[in-house]
Amino acid sequence: GNSVTQMEGPVTLSEEAFLTINCTYTATGYPSLFWYVQYPGEGLQLLLKATKADDKGSNKGFEATYRKETTSFHLEKGSVQVSDSAVYFCALGQGSGGGADGLTFGKGTHLIIQP
Amino acid sequence: DVKVTQSSRYLVKRTGEKVFLECVQDMDHENMFWYRQDPGLGLRLIYFSYDVKMKEKGDIPEGYSVSREKKERFSLILESASTNQTSMYLCASSRGQGHQPQHFGDGTRLSIL
């Protein structure tokens, strides 16, 4: 079956540091890939997505590139801020239900940015 | 803006009770989902629905059922609540075609005593 593996953390960085959160996946065919962010006390928000190989998703300074050869979708940001502290989830979407099937999530990476 | 609303942020119930968690979306989305989120386990899919009165089992349906009588509303039912169902429950919705992003509510933190 499908699976998503990501570093769980917590990952602690200083403000303005470079961020990488690794995500690798196992799936047949051509899944869509997503990064979601969850701020304390809130639900998940879509951060970015990519739907095919070599696509780059980007939003709010975050980027991730769909690498089919390495089955990866690593999240990066050049200079993090305290407000980026949150839990980040990598997810894939695939199924025969025309997109109706649920997503498969990684376990989440808790990111802490210190001033 | 997209809005998924879950009826309660916090809920405390007793073992054996029948529990209803309600979710409403205002985007006319075809698909709706219920997940539970637990520390160290991430999100796991309980049930989903791609149309009114339709439902499909997710990865962990045991002990749960769902109801979708109207397009905008998707209810999760714990038939006889047990302590191992203490968790954060998240509802989501998405449009019908392709692998569209899912939009999430803020979650219901359910405690079963």
PDB file of C-alpha atoms in Angstrom:
ATOM      1  CA  GLY A   1       0.000   0.000   0.000  1.00  0.00           C
ATOM      2  CA  ASN A   2       0.880   3.668  -0.009  1.00  0.00           C
ATOM      3  CA  SER A   3       3.080   5.153   2.678  1.00  0.00           C
ATOM      4  CA  VAL A   4       4.812   8.423   3.541  1.00  0.00           C
ATOM      5  CA  THR A   5       7.933   8.704   5.684  1.00  0.00           C
ATOM      6  CA  GLN A   6       9.133  11.972   7.156  1.00  0.00           C
ATOM      7  CA  MET A   7      11.464  13.000   9.949  1.00  0.00           C
ATOM      8  CA  GLU A   8       9.423  13.433  13.127  1.00  0.00           C
ATOM      9  CA  GLY A   9      11.534  15.843  15.111  1.00  0.00           C
ATOM     10  CA  PRO A  10      11.183  18.036  16.923  1.00  0.00           C
ATOM     11  CA  VAL A  11      13.418  20.035  14.639  1.00  0.00           C
ATOM     12  CA  THR A  12      14.782  23.129  16.370  1.00  0.00           C
ATOM     13  CA  LEU A  13      16.375  25.942  14.367  1.00  0.00           C
ATOM     14  CA  SER A  14      17.359  29.530  14.931  1.00  0.00           C
ATOM     15  CA  GLU A  15      15.576  32.313  13.115  1.00  0.00           C
ATOM     16  CA  GLU A  16      16.886  32.909   9.557  1.00  0.00           C
ATOM     17  CA  ALA A  17      18.347  29.391   9.317  1.00  0.00           C
ATOM     18  CA  PHE A  18      17.847  27.193   6.248  1.00  0.00           C
ATOM     19  CA  LEU A  19      15.160  24.544   6.610  1.00  0.00           C
ATOM     20  CA  THR A  20      14.882  21.095   5.065  1.00  0.00           C
ATOM     21  CA  ILE A  21      12.263  18.562   6.096  1.00  0.00           C
ATOM     22  CA  ASN A  22      12.706  15.268   4.315  1.00  0.00           C
ATOM     23  CA  CYS A  23       9.778  13.327   2.909  1.00  0.00           C
ATOM     24  CA  THR A  24       9.875  10.083   0.934  1.00  0.00           C
ATOM     25  CA  TYR A  25       6.962   8.037  -0.292  1.00  0.00           C
ATOM     26  CA  THR A  26       5.959   4.625  -1.545  1.00  0.00           C
ATOM     27  CA  ALA A  27       3.183   4.402  -4.100  1.00  0.00           C
ATOM     28  CA  THR A  28       2.329   2.775  -7.390  1.00  0.00           C
ATOM     29  CA  GLY A  29       1.644   4.944 -10.389  1.00  0.00           C
ATOM     30  CA  TYR A  30       1.687   8.725 -10.199  1.00  0.00           C
ATOM     31  CA  PRO A  31       0.417  10.186  -6.959  1.00  0.00           C
ATOM     32  CA  SER A  32      -0.070  13.851  -6.196  1.00  0.00           C
ATOM     33  CA  LEU A  33       2.045  15.161  -3.316  1.00  0.00           C
ATOM     34  CA  PHE A  34       1.185  17.757  -0.702  1.00  0.00           C
ATOM     35  CA  TRP A  35       2.627  19.577   2.264  1.00  0.00           C
ATOM     36  CA  TYR A  36       0.219  20.671   4.983  1.00  0.00           C
ATOM     37  CA  VAL A  37       0.948  22.840   8.021  1.00  0.00           C
ATOM     38  CA  GLN A  38      -0.816  22.739  11.392  1.00  0.00           C
ATOM     39  CA  TYR A  39      -0.444  25.682  13.740  1.00  0.00           C
ATOM     40  CA  PRO A  40      -1.203  25.149  17.449  1.00  0.00           C
ATOM     41  CA  GLY A  41      -4.901  24.632  18.116  1.00  0.00           C
ATOM     42  CA  GLU A  42      -5.858  24.663  14.454  1.00  0.00           C
ATOM     43  CA  GLY A  43      -6.655  22.226  11.677  1.00  0.00           C
ATOM     44  CA  LEU A  44      -4.383  21.485   8.740  1.00  0.00           C
ATOM     45  CA  GLN A  45      -3.824  24.067   6.018  1.00  0.00           C
ATOM     46  CA  LEU A  46      -2.530  23.266   2.562  1.00  0.00           C
ATOM     47  CA  LEU A  47       0.957  24.744   2.156  1.00  0.00           C
ATOM     48  CA  LEU A  48       1.853  23.574  -1.357  1.00  0.00           C
ATOM     49  CA  LYS A  49       1.311  20.753  -3.810  1.00  0.00           C
ATOM     50  CA  ALA A  50       2.748  19.076  -6.916  1.00  0.00           C
ATOM     51  CA  THR A  51       0.847  16.797  -9.235  1.00  0.00           C
ATOM     52  CA  LYS A  52       3.516  15.322 -11.509  1.00  0.00           C
ATOM     53  CA  ALA A  53       7.218  14.540 -11.654  1.00  0.00           C
ATOM     54  CA  ASP A  54       9.581  17.555 -11.606  1.00  0.00           C
ATOM     55  CA  ASP A  55       6.788  19.918 -10.586  1.00  0.00           C
ATOM     56  CA  LYS A  56       7.818  22.452  -7.956  1.00  0.00           C
ATOM     57  CA  GLY A  57       5.245  23.640  -5.465  1.00  0.00           C
ATOM     58  CA  SER A  58       5.864  26.908  -3.650  1.00  0.00           C
ATOM     59  CA  ASN A  59       4.095  29.153  -1.156  1.00  0.00           C
ATOM     60  CA  LYS A  60       5.105  31.636   1.584  1.00  0.00           C
ATOM     61  CA  GLY A  61       8.812  31.070   0.840  1.00  0.00           C
ATOM     62  CA  PHE A  62       8.512  27.285   1.114  1.00  0.00           C
ATOM     63  CA  GLU A  63       9.340  25.041  -1.841  1.00  0.00           C
ATOM     64  CA  ALA A  64       9.242  21.331  -2.628  1.00  0.00           C
ATOM     65  CA  THR A  65      10.063  19.474  -5.852  1.00  0.00           C
ATOM     66  CA  TYR A  66       8.404  16.205  -6.873  1.00  0.00           C
ATOM     67  CA  ARG A  67      11.310  13.819  -7.516  1.00  0.00           C
ATOM     68  CA  LYS A  68      10.055  10.558  -8.963  1.00  0.00           C
ATOM     69  CA  GLU A  69      13.523   9.025  -9.327  1.00  0.00           C
ATOM     70  CA  THR A  70      14.139   9.313  -5.594  1.00  0.00           C
ATOM     71  CA  THR A  71      10.439   9.165  -4.559  1.00  0.00           C
ATOM     72  CA  SER A  72      10.916  12.296  -2.515  1.00  0.00           C
ATOM     73  CA  PHE A  73       9.208  15.624  -1.869  1.00  0.00           C
ATOM     74  CA  HIS A  74      11.479  17.473   0.548  1.00  0.00           C
ATOM     75  CA  LEU A  75      10.280  20.781   1.996  1.00  0.00           C
ATOM     76  CA  GLU A  76      12.746  23.702   2.011  1.00  0.00           C
ATOM     77  CA  LYS A  77      12.802  27.325   3.084  1.00  0.00           C
ATOM     78  CA  GLY A  78      15.766  29.644   2.818  1.00  0.00           C
ATOM     79  CA  SER A  79      15.218  31.701   5.966  1.00  0.00           C
ATOM     80  CA  VAL A  80      12.772  30.604   8.634  1.00  0.00           C
ATOM     81  CA  GLN A  81      10.884  32.853  11.025  1.00  0.00           C
ATOM     82  CA  VAL A  82       9.503  32.284  14.508  1.00  0.00           C
ATOM     83  CA  SER A  83       6.019  32.318  12.973  1.00  0.00           C
ATOM     84  CA  ASP A  84       6.917  29.181  10.965  1.00  0.00           C
ATOM     85  CA  SER A  85       6.860  27.114  14.167  1.00  0.00           C
ATOM     86  CA  ALA A  86       4.225  24.439  13.546  1.00  0.00           C
ATOM     87  CA  VAL A  87       3.761  20.792  12.635  1.00  0.00           C
ATOM     88  CA  TYR A  88       4.329  19.960   8.957  1.00  0.00           C
ATOM     89  CA  PHE A  89       2.736  16.971   7.250  1.00  0.00           C
ATOM     90  CA  CYS A  90       3.749  15.421   3.963  1.00  0.00           C
ATOM     91  CA  ALA A  91       0.911  13.600   2.175  1.00  0.00           C
ATOM     92  CA  LEU A  92       0.134  11.778  -1.033  1.00  0.00           C
ATOM     93  CA  GLY A  93      -3.098  11.378  -2.895  1.00  0.00           C
ATOM     94  CA  GLN A  94      -3.819   8.386  -5.057  1.00  0.00           C
ATOM     95  CA  GLY A  95      -6.720   6.115  -5.708  1.00  0.00           C
ATOM     96  CA  SER A  96      -9.245   4.829  -8.123  1.00  0.00           C
ATOM     97  CA  GLY A  97     -11.982   6.993  -6.700  1.00  0.00           C
ATOM     98  CA  GLY A  98     -11.341   9.895  -9.040  1.00  0.00           C
ATOM     99  CA  GLY A  99      -9.707  11.900  -6.327  1.00  0.00           C
ATOM    100  CA  ALA A 100     -12.278  11.075  -3.682  1.00  0.00           C
ATOM    101  CA  ASP A 101     -10.015   8.748  -1.765  1.00  0.00           C
ATOM    102  CA  GLY A 102      -8.404  10.020   1.394  1.00  0.00           C
ATOM    103  CA  LEU A 103      -4.821  11.192   1.593  1.00  0.00           C
ATOM    104  CA  THR A 104      -2.006   9.152   3.096  1.00  0.00           C
ATOM    105  CA  PHE A 105      -0.115  11.262   5.628  1.00  0.00           C
ATOM    106  CA  GLY A 106       3.292  11.091   7.192  1.00  0.00           C
ATOM    107  CA  LYS A 107       3.451  11.302  10.973  1.00  0.00           C
ATOM    108  CA  GLY A 108       4.281  14.994  10.984  1.00  0.00           C
ATOM    109  CA  THR A 109       7.405  17.008  11.791  1.00  0.00           C
ATOM    110  CA  HIS A 110       7.287  19.418  14.705  1.00  0.00           C
ATOM    111  CA  LEU A 111       9.321  22.514  13.809  1.00  0.00           C
ATOM    112  CA  ILE A 112      10.456  24.950  16.501  1.00  0.00           C
ATOM    113  CA  ILE A 113      12.083  28.233  15.507  1.00  0.00           C
ATOM    114  CA  GLN A 114      13.931  30.103  18.238  1.00  0.00           C
ATOM    115  CA  PRO A 115      14.518  33.871  18.103  1.00  0.00           C
TER     116      PRO A 115
ATOM    117  CA  ASP B   1     -12.956  31.641   1.514  1.00  0.00           C
ATOM    118  CA  VAL B   2     -13.251  27.910   2.033  1.00  0.00           C
ATOM    119  CA  LYS B   3     -14.857  26.939   5.311  1.00  0.00           C
ATOM    120  CA  VAL B   4     -15.138  23.590   7.039  1.00  0.00           C
ATOM    121  CA  THR B   5     -16.856  23.842  10.403  1.00  0.00           C
ATOM    122  CA  GLN B   6     -16.826  21.205  13.093  1.00  0.00           C
ATOM    123  CA  SER B   7     -19.571  21.565  15.671  1.00  0.00           C
ATOM    124  CA  SER B   8     -17.414  21.253  18.796  1.00  0.00           C
ATOM    125  CA  ARG B   9     -13.782  22.075  19.607  1.00  0.00           C
ATOM    126  CA  TYR B  10     -13.810  20.029  22.798  1.00  0.00           C
ATOM    127  CA  LEU B  11     -16.095  17.200  23.847  1.00  0.00           C
ATOM    128  CA  VAL B  12     -16.122  14.918  26.888  1.00  0.00           C
ATOM    129  CA  LYS B  13     -18.223  11.750  26.873  1.00  0.00           C
ATOM    130  CA  ARG B  14     -18.488   8.554  28.875  1.00  0.00           C
ATOM    131  CA  THR B  15     -17.678   4.990  27.903  1.00  0.00           C
ATOM    132  CA  GLY B  16     -20.600   3.306  26.154  1.00  0.00           C
ATOM    133  CA  GLU B  17     -22.274   6.527  25.020  1.00  0.00           C
ATOM    134  CA  LYS B  18     -23.276   7.086  21.405  1.00  0.00           C
ATOM    135  CA  VAL B  19     -21.352  10.125  20.190  1.00  0.00           C
ATOM    136  CA  PHE B  20     -22.040  12.320  17.171  1.00  0.00           C
ATOM    137  CA  LEU B  21     -19.423  14.588  15.606  1.00  0.00           C
ATOM    138  CA  GLU B  22     -20.772  16.996  13.024  1.00  0.00           C
ATOM    139  CA  CYS B  23     -19.025  18.654  10.089  1.00  0.00           C
ATOM    140  CA  VAL B  24     -20.371  21.190   7.619  1.00  0.00           C
ATOM    141  CA  GLN B  25     -18.684  22.650   4.540  1.00  0.00           C
ATOM    142  CA  ASP B  26     -19.838  25.639   2.530  1.00  0.00           C
ATOM    143  CA  MET B  27     -17.924  25.038  -0.716  1.00  0.00           C
ATOM    144  CA  ASP B  28     -20.312  22.617  -2.440  1.00  0.00           C
ATOM    145  CA  HIS B  29     -17.578  19.958  -2.353  1.00  0.00           C
ATOM    146  CA  GLU B  30     -18.459  16.442  -3.412  1.00  0.00           C
ATOM    147  CA  ASN B  31     -15.966  14.656  -1.168  1.00  0.00           C
ATOM    148  CA  MET B  32     -15.812  14.659   2.611  1.00  0.00           C
ATOM    149  CA  PHE B  33     -13.499  12.838   5.007  1.00  0.00           C
ATOM    150  CA  TRP B  34     -13.045  11.993   8.671  1.00  0.00           C
ATOM    151  CA  TYR B  35      -9.573  11.450  10.132  1.00  0.00           C
ATOM    152  CA  ARG B  36      -8.266  10.951  13.604  1.00  0.00           C
ATOM    153  CA  GLN B  37      -4.945  12.413  14.698  1.00  0.00           C
ATOM    154  CA  ASP B  38      -2.859  10.813  17.426  1.00  0.00           C
ATOM    155  CA  PRO B  39       0.663  11.639  18.632  1.00  0.00           C
ATOM    156  CA  GLY B  40       3.261   9.561  16.824  1.00  0.00           C
ATOM    157  CA  LEU B  41       0.691   8.174  14.388  1.00  0.00           C
ATOM    158  CA  GLY B  42      -0.147  11.203  12.292  1.00  0.00           C
ATOM    159  CA  LEU B  43      -3.543  11.303  10.586  1.00  0.00           C
ATOM    160  CA  ARG B  44      -5.446   8.134   9.808  1.00  0.00           C
ATOM    161  CA  LEU B  45      -8.505   7.966   7.586  1.00  0.00           C
ATOM    162  CA  ILE B  46     -11.650   6.617   9.226  1.00  0.00           C
ATOM    163  CA  TYR B  47     -14.353   7.051   6.546  1.00  0.00           C
ATOM    164  CA  PHE B  48     -14.954   9.139   3.470  1.00  0.00           C
ATOM    165  CA  SER B  49     -17.848   9.980   1.193  1.00  0.00           C
ATOM    166  CA  TYR B  50     -17.867  11.054  -2.458  1.00  0.00           C
ATOM    167  CA  ASP B  51     -21.557  11.776  -2.738  1.00  0.00           C
ATOM    168  CA  VAL B  52     -24.722  12.142  -0.729  1.00  0.00           C
ATOM    169  CA  LYS B  53     -25.673   8.848   0.966  1.00  0.00           C
ATOM    170  CA  MET B  54     -22.433   7.262  -0.215  1.00  0.00           C
ATOM    171  CA  LYS B  55     -19.711   6.162   2.182  1.00  0.00           C
ATOM    172  CA  GLU B  56     -16.470   4.234   1.997  1.00  0.00           C
ATOM    173  CA  LYS B  57     -14.317   2.735   4.728  1.00  0.00           C
ATOM    174  CA  GLY B  58     -10.900   4.192   5.304  1.00  0.00           C
ATOM    175  CA  ASP B  59      -7.998   2.583   7.110  1.00  0.00           C
ATOM    176  CA  ILE B  60      -9.513   2.376  10.615  1.00  0.00           C
ATOM    177  CA  PRO B  61     -13.340   2.193  10.394  1.00  0.00           C
ATOM    178  CA  GLU B  62     -13.893  -0.197  13.304  1.00  0.00           C
ATOM    179  CA  GLY B  63     -16.083   1.280  16.013  1.00  0.00           C
ATOM    180  CA  TYR B  64     -17.280   4.137  13.791  1.00  0.00           C
ATOM    181  CA  SER B  65     -20.029   4.838  11.307  1.00  0.00           C
ATOM    182  CA  VAL B  66     -20.917   7.884   9.209  1.00  0.00           C
ATOM    183  CA  SER B  67     -23.923   9.598   7.746  1.00  0.00           C
ATOM    184  CA  ARG B  68     -24.202  11.918   4.757  1.00  0.00           C
ATOM    185  CA  GLU B  69     -27.823  12.892   4.190  1.00  0.00           C
ATOM    186  CA  LYS B  70     -26.972  16.283   2.678  1.00  0.00           C
ATOM    187  CA  LYS B  71     -24.075  17.316   0.494  1.00  0.00           C
ATOM    188  CA  GLU B  72     -22.730  19.878   2.947  1.00  0.00           C
ATOM    189  CA  ARG B  73     -22.904  17.750   6.093  1.00  0.00           C
ATOM    190  CA  PHE B  74     -20.910  14.674   7.108  1.00  0.00           C
ATOM    191  CA  SER B  75     -21.403  13.135  10.540  1.00  0.00           C
ATOM    192  CA  LEU B  76     -19.126  10.726  12.361  1.00  0.00           C
ATOM    193  CA  ILE B  77     -20.803   8.393  14.851  1.00  0.00           C
ATOM    194  CA  LEU B  78     -19.141   6.451  17.638  1.00  0.00           C
ATOM    195  CA  GLU B  79     -21.672   3.701  18.231  1.00  0.00           C
ATOM    196  CA  SER B  80     -20.464   2.843  21.750  1.00  0.00           C
ATOM    197  CA  ALA B  81     -17.602   5.071  22.794  1.00  0.00           C
ATOM    198  CA  SER B  82     -14.494   3.507  24.293  1.00  0.00           C
ATOM    199  CA  THR B  83     -11.450   5.080  25.930  1.00  0.00           C
ATOM    200  CA  ASN B  84      -9.228   4.163  22.967  1.00  0.00           C
ATOM    201  CA  GLN B  85     -11.311   6.528  20.852  1.00  0.00           C
ATOM    202  CA  THR B  86     -10.015   9.503  22.808  1.00  0.00           C
ATOM    203  CA  SER B  87      -8.359  11.542  20.069  1.00  0.00           C
ATOM    204  CA  MET B  88      -8.398  14.629  17.876  1.00  0.00           C
ATOM    205  CA  TYR B  89     -10.895  14.224  15.038  1.00  0.00           C
ATOM    206  CA  LEU B  90     -10.466  16.189  11.829  1.00  0.00           C
ATOM    207  CA  CYS B  91     -13.012  16.646   9.072  1.00  0.00           C
ATOM    208  CA  ALA B  92     -12.000  17.610   5.527  1.00  0.00           C
ATOM    209  CA  SER B  93     -13.615  18.204   2.154  1.00  0.00           C
ATOM    210  CA  SER B  94     -12.466  18.426  -1.454  1.00  0.00           C
ATOM    211  CA  ARG B  95     -13.803  18.903  -4.935  1.00  0.00           C
ATOM    212  CA  GLY B  96     -14.733  15.837  -6.934  1.00  0.00           C
ATOM    213  CA  GLN B  97     -12.217  15.535  -9.723  1.00  0.00           C
ATOM    214  CA  GLY B  98      -8.547  14.625  -9.628  1.00  0.00           C
ATOM    215  CA  HIS B  99      -6.389  14.781  -6.547  1.00  0.00           C
ATOM    216  CA  GLN B 100      -7.624  18.068  -5.287  1.00  0.00           C
ATOM    217  CA  PRO B 101      -6.337  19.486  -2.008  1.00  0.00           C
ATOM    218  CA  GLN B 102      -8.410  18.776   1.044  1.00  0.00           C
ATOM    219  CA  HIS B 103      -9.650  21.603   3.243  1.00  0.00           C
ATOM    220  CA  PHE B 104      -9.717  20.897   6.953  1.00  0.00           C
ATOM    221  CA  GLY B 105     -11.784  22.021   9.904  1.00  0.00           C
ATOM    222  CA  ASP B 106     -10.153  23.033  13.184  1.00  0.00           C
ATOM    223  CA  GLY B 107     -10.742  19.644  14.777  1.00  0.00           C
ATOM    224  CA  THR B 108     -12.700  18.229  17.706  1.00  0.00           C
ATOM    225  CA  ARG B 109     -10.722  17.047  20.696  1.00  0.00           C
ATOM    226  CA  LEU B 110     -12.770  14.164  22.098  1.00  0.00           C
ATOM    227  CA  SER B 111     -12.151  12.640  25.502  1.00  0.00           C
ATOM    228  CA  ILE B 112     -13.867   9.405  26.514  1.00  0.00           C
ATOM    229  CA  LEU B 113     -13.882   8.831  30.264  1.00  0.00           C
TER     230      LEU B 113
END
